[in-house]
Amino acid sequence: MRTLYHFALHPASRQARITLAEKKLKVTESPINPWQLDQGDWKKFEDITPEGVPPTLVDVIPSGEIIITGARAICEYANDGSTRHPLLAEDIVERAEARRLADWFDHKFAQEVDALILHEKVEKSIAGAGAADPAILREGRETLAHHLGYFCWLLERRDWLAGRYFSLADIAAAAHISCLDFLGEINWRDWPTLKEWYQKVKSRPSMRPLLMDRIPGFRAPRHYTDLDF
Amino acid sequence: MRTLYHFALHPASRQARITLAEKKLKVTESPINPWQLDQGDWKKFEDITPEGVPPTLVDVIPSGEIIITGARAICEYANDGSTRHPLLAEDIVERAEARRLADWFDHKFAQEVDALILHEKVEKSIAGAGAADPAILREGRETLAHHLGYFCWLLERRDWLAGRYFSLADIAAAAHISCLDFLGEINWRDWPTLKEWYQKVKSRPSMRPLLMDRIPGFRAPRHYTDLDF
């Protein structure tokens, strides 16, 4: 029995969900909103999550219960567990490229895009910290366009983001892009190469639960769930 | 022939250096200071490093030259390359714990400690952006103390940071801690458990080059190089 604590509009949480689904690992999803916990629930969550943010995976294995936190550790753990449905290529160069890109999303993209757009539109809204600042959103959108350009440049040269195979890099990208798409932040007409990639990604069964997410206070654009957008 | 572009007082660069040395992989170290490049050198560096910051590993393999950027991708690549001198345990739970902690250092510790102390003392100094702000340093030091407490709590229960074996988690920790120690930011008398761990780490041959680092404009405290500090 596995339980994954996650927050729906959170790229790190989404990476864990997609990865567990790609590996066909059964898991009970337990939504948790770290910005809205009462003190009792916060204490319980913090006890198992020293980072203070999801995702947190609780897995029961023969030697007992284990707790793994953070997207990178959970994704590598899920992939390590079996050689079926591999999410890293056998070729060590393509593996390295997948890890470089996953890390690029979790650091550079997260700091320069998520920390502006998701923070302004999601975290501030949930925390009741006022309206989104248009200047910060503008800055985030400019960097997003720059990064999507790089993303397309890679995809014009490869089958998938890191090379020949679908990998943890595509999962990291899908997690970040799908959150921004939920908020209507991707203008698909401007990015045909990216759109083609995202159509392939969206039609994978692992993405289905994310496309069904309903988040109180937010409404996704109609194309968000549409496979042929 | 391998070349590693790195910056001496930079935790991510240090992780790559320690890991390559632990795996006994010969590498030419090429120091690069991303805050002080002239435009020509910057262009050359940016061409191989879309992240804009080191570490960047250029490796020559039978199929050609490959470029890997970022501490996580370089460390995993080096470890993937051979089963000798493993830096992740065979046990998948201990592997997951090592990756969780490495990620914890690269995200949480980097954001809450490095982004305050290293930024104020190193980056501002190099960029000529004025003196360190005492209020920011104080905030960084308070969080550092909190995190070192967690660190000691783990080490009181384990041989090494992630469990029974020296791992990428110890390397991540050593990279961050050694930068702070270079700046005289660790009061070793307050942290005997951490000190015992760091004595073991410091005496590994992989740490020797880092202890010999000389950085123009900075002077490490005398105990920095001392194995019996």
Coordinates of N, CA and C in Angstrom, one line a residue, chain B:
Chain B
M1 N 39.7 12.2 -22.3 CA 40.0 13.5 -21.7 C 38.7 14.2 -21.2
R2 N 38.7 14.5 -20.0 CA 37.6 15.2 -19.4 C 38.0 16.6 -18.9
T3 N 37.1 17.6 -19.1 CA 37.3 18.9 -18.5 C 36.1 19.3 -17.7
L4 N 36.3 19.8 -16.5 CA 35.2 20.3 -15.7 C 35.4 21.8 -15.5
Y5 N 34.4 22.5 -15.9 CA 34.4 23.9 -15.6 C 33.7 24.1 -14.3
H6 N 34.3 24.8 -13.4 CA 33.8 24.9 -12.0 C 34.2 26.3 -11.4
F7 N 33.5 26.7 -10.4 CA 33.8 27.9 -9.6 C 34.1 27.4 -8.2
A8 N 35.2 27.9 -7.6 CA 35.7 27.3 -6.3 C 34.7 27.4 -5.2
L9 N 34.1 28.6 -5.0 CA 33.3 28.7 -3.8 C 31.8 28.5 -4.2
H10 N 31.5 27.4 -4.8 CA 30.2 27.1 -5.4 C 29.8 25.7 -5.0
P11 N 28.8 25.5 -4.2 CA 28.5 24.1 -3.7 C 28.2 23.2 -4.9
A12 N 27.5 23.6 -5.9 CA 27.2 22.7 -7.0 C 28.5 22.2 -7.7
S13 N 29.4 23.2 -8.0 CA 30.7 22.8 -8.6 C 31.5 21.9 -7.7
R14 N 31.5 22.1 -6.4 CA 32.2 21.3 -5.5 C 31.7 19.8 -5.5
Q15 N 30.4 19.7 -5.6 CA 29.8 18.3 -5.7 C 30.4 17.6 -6.9
A16 N 30.4 18.2 -8.0 CA 31.0 17.6 -9.2 C 32.4 17.2 -9.0
R17 N 33.2 18.1 -8.4 CA 34.6 17.8 -8.2 C 34.8 16.6 -7.3
I18 N 34.1 16.6 -6.2 CA 34.3 15.6 -5.2 C 33.9 14.2 -5.8
T19 N 32.7 14.2 -6.5 CA 32.2 13.0 -7.1 C 33.1 12.4 -8.1
L20 N 33.7 13.2 -9.0 CA 34.6 12.7 -10.0 C 35.8 12.2 -9.4
A21 N 36.3 12.8 -8.3 CA 37.5 12.3 -7.6 C 37.2 11.0 -6.9
E22 N 36.0 10.9 -6.3 CA 35.6 9.7 -5.6 C 35.5 8.5 -6.5
K23 N 35.1 8.8 -7.8 CA 35.0 7.7 -8.8 C 36.3 7.5 -9.5
K24 N 37.4 8.2 -9.1 CA 38.7 8.0 -9.6 C 38.7 8.3 -11.1
L25 N 37.9 9.3 -11.5 CA 37.9 9.7 -12.9 C 38.8 10.9 -13.1
K26 N 39.7 10.8 -14.0 CA 40.7 11.9 -14.2 C 40.0 13.0 -14.9
V27 N 40.3 14.2 -14.5 CA 39.6 15.4 -15.1 C 40.5 16.6 -15.0
T28 N 40.5 17.4 -16.0 CA 41.2 18.7 -15.9 C 40.2 19.7 -15.4
E29 N 40.6 20.4 -14.3 CA 39.7 21.4 -13.7 C 40.0 22.7 -14.4
S30 N 38.9 23.3 -14.9 CA 39.0 24.6 -15.5 C 38.2 25.6 -14.7
P31 N 38.8 26.5 -13.9 CA 38.0 27.4 -13.1 C 37.3 28.4 -13.9
I32 N 36.1 28.7 -13.6 CA 35.4 29.7 -14.4 C 34.5 30.5 -13.4
N33 N 34.6 31.8 -13.6 CA 33.8 32.7 -12.7 C 32.7 33.3 -13.4
P34 N 31.4 32.8 -13.3 CA 30.3 33.3 -14.2 C 30.0 34.8 -13.9
W35 N 30.5 35.3 -12.7 CA 30.2 36.7 -12.4 C 31.2 37.6 -12.9
Q36 N 32.3 37.1 -13.5 CA 33.4 38.0 -13.9 C 33.9 37.7 -15.4
L37 N 33.0 37.0 -16.2 CA 33.4 36.7 -17.5 C 33.3 37.9 -18.4
D38 N 34.3 38.1 -19.4 CA 34.1 39.1 -20.4 C 33.1 38.5 -21.4
Q39 N 32.6 39.4 -22.3 CA 31.5 38.9 -23.2 C 31.9 37.7 -24.0
G40 N 33.1 37.7 -24.5 CA 33.6 36.6 -25.4 C 33.6 35.3 -24.7
D41 N 34.2 35.3 -23.5 CA 34.2 34.0 -22.7 C 32.8 33.6 -22.3
W42 N 32.0 34.6 -22.0 CA 30.6 34.3 -21.5 C 29.9 33.6 -22.6
K43 N 30.0 34.1 -23.9 CA 29.3 33.5 -25.0 C 29.8 32.0 -25.2
K44 N 31.1 31.8 -25.1 CA 31.6 30.4 -25.2 C 31.1 29.5 -24.1
F45 N 31.0 30.1 -22.9 CA 30.6 29.3 -21.7 C 29.0 29.0 -21.9
E46 N 28.3 30.0 -22.3 CA 26.8 29.9 -22.4 C 26.5 28.9 -23.5
D47 N 27.3 28.8 -24.5 CA 27.0 27.9 -25.6 C 27.0 26.4 -25.1
I48 N 27.9 26.1 -24.1 CA 27.9 24.8 -23.6 C 27.1 24.6 -22.3
T49 N 26.6 25.7 -21.7 CA 25.9 25.7 -20.4 C 24.7 26.5 -20.5
P50 N 23.5 26.0 -20.9 CA 22.3 26.8 -21.0 C 21.9 27.3 -19.7
E51 N 22.3 26.6 -18.6 CA 21.9 27.1 -17.2 C 22.6 28.4 -16.9
G52 N 23.8 28.7 -17.5 CA 24.5 29.9 -17.2 C 25.4 29.8 -16.0
V53 N 25.4 28.7 -15.3 CA 26.3 28.5 -14.1 C 26.9 27.2 -14.2
P54 N 28.2 27.1 -13.7 CA 28.8 25.8 -13.6 C 28.1 24.9 -12.6
P55 N 28.5 23.7 -12.4 CA 29.5 22.9 -13.1 C 29.1 22.4 -14.5
T56 N 30.1 22.4 -15.4 CA 29.9 21.8 -16.8 C 31.0 20.8 -17.0
L57 N 30.6 19.6 -17.4 CA 31.6 18.5 -17.7 C 31.6 18.3 -19.2
V58 N 32.8 18.3 -19.8 CA 32.9 18.0 -21.2 C 33.7 16.7 -21.2
D59 N 33.1 15.6 -21.7 CA 33.7 14.3 -21.7 C 33.8 13.8 -23.1
V60 N 34.9 13.1 -23.4 CA 35.1 12.6 -24.8 C 34.9 11.1 -24.7
I61 N 33.9 10.6 -25.4 CA 33.6 9.2 -25.4 C 33.7 8.7 -26.8
P62 N 33.7 7.4 -27.1 CA 33.9 6.9 -28.4 C 33.0 7.6 -29.5
S63 N 31.7 7.9 -29.1 CA 30.8 8.5 -30.1 C 31.0 10.0 -30.3
G64 N 31.9 10.6 -29.5 CA 32.1 12.0 -29.7 C 32.2 12.7 -28.3
E65 N 32.1 14.1 -28.4 CA 32.2 14.9 -27.2 C 30.8 15.0 -26.6
I66 N 30.7 14.9 -25.3 CA 29.4 15.1 -24.7 C 29.6 16.2 -23.6
I67 N 28.5 16.9 -23.4 CA 28.5 18.0 -22.4 C 27.4 17.7 -21.4
I68 N 27.7 17.8 -20.1 CA 26.7 17.5 -19.1 C 26.8 18.7 -18.1
T69 N 25.7 19.3 -17.8 CA 25.7 20.4 -16.9 C 24.9 20.1 -15.6
G70 N 25.3 20.8 -14.5 CA 24.5 20.7 -13.3 C 25.1 19.6 -12.4
A71 N 25.1 19.8 -11.1 CA 25.6 18.9 -10.2 C 24.9 17.5 -10.2
R72 N 23.6 17.5 -10.2 CA 22.8 16.2 -10.1 C 23.2 15.4 -11.3
A73 N 23.1 15.9 -12.5 CA 23.3 15.1 -13.7 C 24.8 14.6 -13.8
I74 N 25.7 15.5 -13.4 CA 27.1 15.1 -13.5 C 27.4 14.0 -12.4
C75 N 26.9 14.2 -11.2 CA 27.2 13.2 -10.2 C 26.5 11.8 -10.5
E76 N 25.3 11.8 -11.0 CA 24.6 10.6 -11.4 C 25.4 9.9 -12.6
Y77 N 25.8 10.7 -13.5 CA 26.5 10.2 -14.7 C 27.8 9.6 -14.3
A78 N 28.6 10.2 -13.4 CA 29.8 9.7 -12.9 C 29.6 8.3 -12.2
N79 N 28.5 8.3 -11.4 CA 28.2 7.1 -10.7 C 27.7 6.0 -11.6
D80 N 26.9 6.4 -12.6 CA 26.4 5.4 -13.6 C 27.5 4.7 -14.4
G81 N 28.6 5.4 -14.6 CA 29.6 5.0 -15.5 C 30.3 3.7 -15.1
S82 N 30.4 3.4 -13.8 CA 31.0 2.2 -13.4 C 30.5 1.8 -12.0
T83 N 30.5 0.5 -11.7 CA 30.1 0.0 -10.4 C 31.1 0.1 -9.3
R84 N 32.4 0.5 -9.7 CA 33.4 0.7 -8.7 C 33.2 1.9 -7.9
H85 N 33.6 1.9 -6.7 CA 33.4 3.1 -5.8 C 32.0 3.6 -5.8
P86 N 31.0 2.8 -5.6 CA 29.6 3.2 -5.7 C 29.3 4.4 -4.7
L87 N 28.5 5.3 -5.2 CA 28.1 6.5 -4.4 C 26.6 6.5 -4.1
L88 N 26.0 5.4 -4.4 CA 24.6 5.1 -4.0 C 24.6 3.7 -3.6
A89 N 23.9 3.4 -2.4 CA 23.8 2.1 -1.9 C 23.0 1.2 -2.8
E90 N 23.2 -0.1 -2.7 CA 22.4 -1.1 -3.5 C 21.0 -1.1 -3.0
D91 N 20.8 -0.9 -1.7 CA 19.4 -0.9 -1.2 C 18.6 0.3 -1.7
I92 N 17.5 0.1 -2.3 CA 16.8 1.2 -2.9 C 16.2 2.2 -1.9
V93 N 16.0 1.8 -0.7 CA 15.5 2.8 0.3 C 16.7 3.7 0.7
E94 N 17.9 3.2 0.8 CA 19.0 4.1 1.2 C 19.4 4.9 0.0
R95 N 19.2 4.4 -1.3 CA 19.4 5.2 -2.5 C 18.5 6.4 -2.5
A96 N 17.2 6.1 -2.2 CA 16.2 7.2 -2.2 C 16.5 8.2 -1.1
E97 N 17.0 7.8 0.0 CA 17.3 8.7 1.1 C 18.5 9.6 0.7
A98 N 19.5 9.0 0.0 CA 20.6 9.8 -0.4 C 20.2 10.8 -1.4
R99 N 19.3 10.5 -2.4 CA 18.8 11.4 -3.3 C 17.9 12.5 -2.7
R100 N 17.1 12.1 -1.8 CA 16.3 13.1 -1.1 C 17.2 14.1 -0.4
L101 N 18.2 13.7 0.3 CA 19.1 14.6 1.0 C 19.9 15.5 0.1
A102 N 20.4 14.9 -1.0 CA 21.2 15.7 -2.0 C 20.3 16.8 -2.5
D103 N 19.0 16.4 -2.8 CA 18.1 17.4 -3.3 C 17.7 18.5 -2.3
W104 N 17.6 18.0 -1.1 CA 17.3 18.9 0.1 C 18.4 20.0 0.2
F105 N 19.7 19.6 0.0 CA 20.8 20.5 0.0 C 20.7 21.5 -1.1
D106 N 20.4 20.9 -2.3 CA 20.5 21.7 -3.5 C 19.3 22.7 -3.6
H107 N 18.2 22.3 -3.0 CA 17.0 23.2 -3.0 C 16.9 24.0 -1.7
K108 N 16.5 23.3 -0.6 CA 16.2 24.0 0.6 C 17.4 24.7 1.2
F109 N 18.4 24.0 1.4 CA 19.6 24.6 2.0 C 20.2 25.7 1.1
A110 N 20.2 25.5 -0.2 CA 20.7 26.5 -1.1 C 19.8 27.8 -1.0
Q111 N 18.5 27.6 -1.0 CA 17.6 28.8 -1.0 C 17.7 29.5 0.4
E112 N 17.8 28.7 1.5 CA 17.6 29.4 2.8 C 18.9 29.8 3.4
V113 N 20.0 29.2 3.0 CA 21.3 29.5 3.6 C 22.2 30.1 2.5
D114 N 22.6 29.3 1.5 CA 23.5 29.8 0.5 C 23.1 31.1 -0.2
A115 N 21.8 31.2 -0.5 CA 21.3 32.4 -1.2 C 21.4 33.6 -0.3
L116 N 21.5 33.4 1.0 CA 21.7 34.6 1.9 C 23.2 34.7 2.2
I117 N 23.9 33.7 2.8 CA 25.3 33.9 3.2 C 26.2 33.9 2.0
L118 N 26.2 33.0 1.2 CA 27.1 33.0 0.0 C 26.9 34.1 -0.9
H119 N 25.6 34.4 -1.1 CA 25.3 35.6 -2.0 C 25.9 36.9 -1.4
E120 N 25.6 37.1 -0.1 CA 26.1 38.4 0.5 C 27.6 38.4 0.6
K121 N 28.2 37.3 1.0 CA 29.7 37.4 1.2 C 30.5 37.1 -0.1
V122 N 30.0 36.3 -1.0 CA 30.8 36.0 -2.1 C 30.4 36.7 -3.4
E123 N 29.1 36.5 -3.8 CA 28.7 37.0 -5.1 C 28.7 38.5 -5.1
K124 N 28.3 39.2 -4.0 CA 28.3 40.6 -3.9 C 29.7 41.2 -4.0
S125 N 30.6 40.5 -3.3 CA 32.0 40.9 -3.3 C 32.6 40.8 -4.6
I126 N 32.4 39.7 -5.3 CA 32.9 39.5 -6.7 C 32.3 40.5 -7.7
A127 N 31.0 40.7 -7.5 CA 30.3 41.6 -8.5 C 30.5 43.1 -8.1
G128 N 31.2 43.4 -7.0 CA 31.4 44.7 -6.6 C 30.1 45.4 -6.3
A129 N 29.1 44.6 -5.7 CA 27.8 45.1 -5.4 C 27.6 45.6 -3.9
G130 N 28.7 46.0 -3.3 CA 28.7 46.5 -2.0 C 28.9 45.5 -0.9
A131 N 28.8 46.0 0.4 CA 29.1 45.2 1.5 C 28.0 44.2 1.8
A132 N 28.3 43.2 2.5 CA 27.2 42.2 3.0 C 26.2 42.9 3.9
D133 N 25.0 42.6 3.8 CA 23.9 43.2 4.6 C 23.8 42.3 5.9
P134 N 24.1 43.0 7.1 CA 24.1 42.2 8.3 C 22.8 41.6 8.6
A135 N 21.7 42.2 8.3 CA 20.3 41.6 8.6 C 20.1 40.3 7.8
I136 N 20.6 40.3 6.5 CA 20.4 39.1 5.7 C 21.3 38.0 6.2
L137 N 22.6 38.4 6.6 CA 23.5 37.4 7.1 C 22.9 36.8 8.4
R138 N 22.3 37.6 9.2 CA 21.8 37.1 10.5 C 20.7 36.1 10.2
E139 N 19.8 36.4 9.2 CA 18.7 35.5 8.9 C 19.3 34.2 8.3
G140 N 20.3 34.3 7.5 CA 21.0 33.1 6.9 C 21.6 32.2 8.0
R141 N 22.2 32.9 9.0 CA 22.9 32.1 10.1 C 21.9 31.4 11.0
E142 N 20.7 32.1 11.2 CA 19.7 31.4 12.1 C 19.2 30.2 11.4
T143 N 18.9 30.3 10.1 CA 18.4 29.1 9.4 C 19.5 28.0 9.3
L144 N 20.8 28.5 9.1 CA 21.9 27.5 9.1 C 21.9 26.7 10.4
A145 N 21.8 27.4 11.5 CA 21.9 26.7 12.8 C 20.7 25.6 12.9
H146 N 19.5 26.0 12.4 CA 18.4 25.2 12.4 C 18.7 23.9 11.6
H147 N 19.2 24.1 10.4 CA 19.5 23.0 9.5 C 20.6 22.1 10.0
L148 N 21.6 22.7 10.6 CA 22.7 21.9 11.2 C 22.2 21.0 12.3
G149 N 21.2 21.5 13.0 CA 20.6 20.7 14.1 C 20.0 19.4 13.5
Y150 N 19.3 19.6 12.4 CA 18.6 18.5 11.7 C 19.7 17.5 11.2
F151 N 20.7 18.0 10.6 CA 21.9 17.3 10.1 C 22.5 16.4 11.2
C152 N 22.7 17.0 12.4 CA 23.2 16.3 13.6 C 22.3 15.2 14.0
W153 N 21.0 15.5 14.0 CA 20.0 14.5 14.4 C 20.0 13.3 13.5
L154 N 20.2 13.5 12.2 CA 20.4 12.4 11.3 C 21.7 11.6 11.6
L155 N 22.8 12.3 11.8 CA 24.1 11.7 12.0 C 24.2 10.9 13.3
E156 N 23.4 11.3 14.3 CA 23.3 10.5 15.6 C 22.7 9.2 15.4
R157 N 22.0 9.0 14.3 CA 21.3 7.7 14.1 C 21.9 6.9 13.0
R158 N 22.9 7.3 12.3 CA 23.4 6.7 11.1 C 25.0 6.8 11.1
D159 N 25.6 5.9 10.3 CA 27.0 6.0 10.0 C 27.4 7.1 9.2
W160 N 26.6 7.3 8.1 CA 26.8 8.4 7.1 C 25.4 9.1 7.0
L161 N 25.4 10.1 6.2 CA 24.2 11.0 6.2 C 22.9 10.2 5.8
A162 N 23.0 9.4 4.8 CA 21.8 8.7 4.2 C 21.7 7.3 4.8
G163 N 22.6 6.8 5.6 CA 22.5 5.4 6.1 C 23.8 4.8 6.4
R164 N 24.0 3.6 5.9 CA 25.2 2.9 6.2 C 26.5 3.2 5.4
Y165 N 26.2 3.8 4.2 CA 27.3 4.1 3.3 C 27.5 5.5 3.0
F166 N 28.8 5.9 2.7 CA 29.1 7.2 2.2 C 28.4 7.3 0.8
S167 N 27.8 8.5 0.6 CA 27.0 8.6 -0.7 C 27.0 10.0 -1.2
L168 N 26.2 10.1 -2.3 CA 26.0 11.5 -2.9 C 25.4 12.5 -1.9
A169 N 24.7 12.0 -0.9 CA 24.2 12.9 0.1 C 25.4 13.5 1.0
D170 N 26.3 12.7 1.3 CA 27.5 13.2 2.1 C 28.3 14.2 1.2
I171 N 28.3 13.9 -0.1 CA 29.1 14.8 -1.0 C 28.3 16.1 -1.1
A172 N 27.0 16.1 -1.3 CA 26.3 17.3 -1.3 C 26.5 18.1 0.0
A173 N 26.4 17.5 1.1 CA 26.6 18.1 2.4 C 28.0 18.7 2.5
A174 N 29.0 17.9 2.1 CA 30.4 18.4 2.2 C 30.6 19.6 1.3
A175 N 30.0 19.6 0.1 CA 30.1 20.8 -0.8 C 29.6 22.0 -0.2
H176 N 28.4 22.0 0.4 CA 27.8 23.2 1.0 C 28.5 23.6 2.3
I177 N 28.8 22.6 3.1 CA 29.4 22.9 4.4 C 30.8 23.5 4.2
S178 N 31.6 22.9 3.3 CA 33.0 23.4 3.1 C 33.0 24.8 2.5
C179 N 32.0 25.2 1.7 CA 32.0 26.6 1.3 C 31.8 27.5 2.5
L180 N 30.8 27.1 3.3 CA 30.5 28.0 4.5 C 31.7 28.0 5.5
D181 N 32.4 26.8 5.6 CA 33.5 26.8 6.5 C 34.7 27.7 6.0
F182 N 34.8 27.7 4.6 CA 35.8 28.6 4.0 C 35.6 30.0 4.4
L183 N 34.3 30.4 4.6 CA 33.9 31.8 5.0 C 33.9 31.9 6.5
G184 N 34.3 30.9 7.3 CA 34.3 31.0 8.8 C 32.9 31.0 9.4
E185 N 31.9 30.4 8.7 CA 30.5 30.4 9.1 C 30.1 29.2 10.0
I186 N 31.0 28.3 10.2 CA 30.6 27.1 11.0 C 31.4 27.2 12.3
N187 N 30.6 27.3 13.4 CA 31.2 27.3 14.7 C 31.3 25.9 15.2
W188 N 32.4 25.2 15.0 CA 32.5 23.8 15.2 C 32.3 23.3 16.6
R189 N 32.6 24.2 17.6 CA 32.4 23.8 19.0 C 31.0 23.5 19.3
D190 N 30.1 24.2 18.5 CA 28.6 24.0 18.8 C 28.1 22.7 18.2
W191 N 28.8 22.0 17.3 CA 28.3 20.9 16.6 C 29.2 19.7 16.6
P192 N 29.4 19.1 17.7 CA 30.4 18.0 17.8 C 30.1 16.8 16.9
T193 N 28.8 16.5 16.7 CA 28.4 15.3 15.8 C 28.8 15.6 14.4
L194 N 28.5 16.9 14.0 CA 28.8 17.3 12.6 C 30.3 17.3 12.4
K195 N 31.0 17.8 13.5 CA 32.5 17.9 13.4 C 33.1 16.5 13.2
E196 N 32.6 15.5 13.9 CA 33.1 14.2 13.8 C 32.9 13.6 12.3
W197 N 31.7 13.9 11.8 CA 31.4 13.5 10.4 C 32.4 14.3 9.4
Y198 N 32.5 15.6 9.7 CA 33.3 16.4 8.7 C 34.8 16.0 8.8
Q199 N 35.3 15.6 10.0 CA 36.7 15.1 10.1 C 36.9 13.9 9.2
K200 N 35.9 12.9 9.2 CA 36.0 11.8 8.3 C 36.0 12.2 6.8
V201 N 35.1 13.1 6.5 CA 34.9 13.6 5.1 C 36.2 14.3 4.6
K202 N 36.7 15.2 5.5 CA 37.9 16.0 5.1 C 39.1 15.1 4.8
S203 N 39.2 13.9 5.5 CA 40.4 13.1 5.3 C 40.3 12.3 4.1
R204 N 39.2 12.3 3.3 CA 39.1 11.6 2.1 C 40.0 12.3 1.0
P205 N 40.7 11.5 0.2 CA 41.5 12.2 -0.8 C 40.7 13.1 -1.8
S206 N 39.5 12.7 -2.0 CA 38.6 13.5 -2.9 C 38.5 15.0 -2.4
M207 N 38.7 15.2 -1.1 CA 38.5 16.6 -0.6 C 39.7 17.4 -0.7
R208 N 40.9 16.8 -0.9 CA 42.2 17.5 -0.8 C 42.2 18.7 -1.8
P209 N 41.8 18.6 -3.1 CA 41.9 19.7 -3.9 C 41.0 20.9 -3.4
L210 N 39.9 20.6 -2.8 CA 39.0 21.7 -2.4 C 39.7 22.4 -1.2
L211 N 40.4 21.7 -0.4 CA 41.0 22.3 0.8 C 42.2 23.1 0.4
M212 N 42.7 22.9 -0.8 CA 43.9 23.7 -1.3 C 43.4 24.9 -2.1
D213 N 42.1 25.1 -2.3 CA 41.6 26.2 -3.1 C 42.1 27.5 -2.5
R214 N 42.6 28.4 -3.4 CA 42.9 29.8 -3.1 C 42.0 30.6 -3.9
I215 N 41.3 31.6 -3.3 CA 40.4 32.4 -4.1 C 40.7 33.9 -3.9
P216 N 41.1 34.6 -5.0 CA 41.5 36.0 -4.8 C 40.5 36.8 -4.1
G217 N 40.9 37.5 -3.1 CA 39.9 38.4 -2.4 C 39.3 37.7 -1.2
F218 N 39.6 36.4 -1.0 CA 39.1 35.7 0.2 C 40.2 35.0 0.9
R219 N 40.1 35.0 2.2 CA 41.1 34.2 3.0 C 40.3 33.3 4.0
A220 N 40.6 32.0 3.8 CA 39.9 31.0 4.7 C 40.5 31.1 6.1
P221 N 39.7 30.7 7.1 CA 40.3 30.6 8.4 C 41.3 29.5 8.5
R222 N 42.2 29.6 9.4 CA 43.3 28.6 9.5 C 42.8 27.1 9.6
H223 N 41.7 26.9 10.3 CA 41.3 25.6 10.5 C 40.7 24.9 9.2
Y224 N 40.5 25.8 8.2 CA 39.8 25.3 7.0 C 40.5 24.1 6.4
T225 N 41.9 24.2 6.3 CA 42.6 23.1 5.7 C 43.0 22.0 6.7
D226 N 42.9 22.3 8.0 CA 43.4 21.4 9.0 C 42.5 20.2 9.2
L227 N 43.1 19.0 9.1 CA 42.2 17.8 9.2 C 41.8 17.5 10.7
D228 N 42.6 18.1 11.6 CA 42.4 17.9 13.0 C 42.0 19.2 13.6
F229 N 40.8 19.7 13.2 CA 40.5 21.1 13.6 C 39.7 21.2 14.9

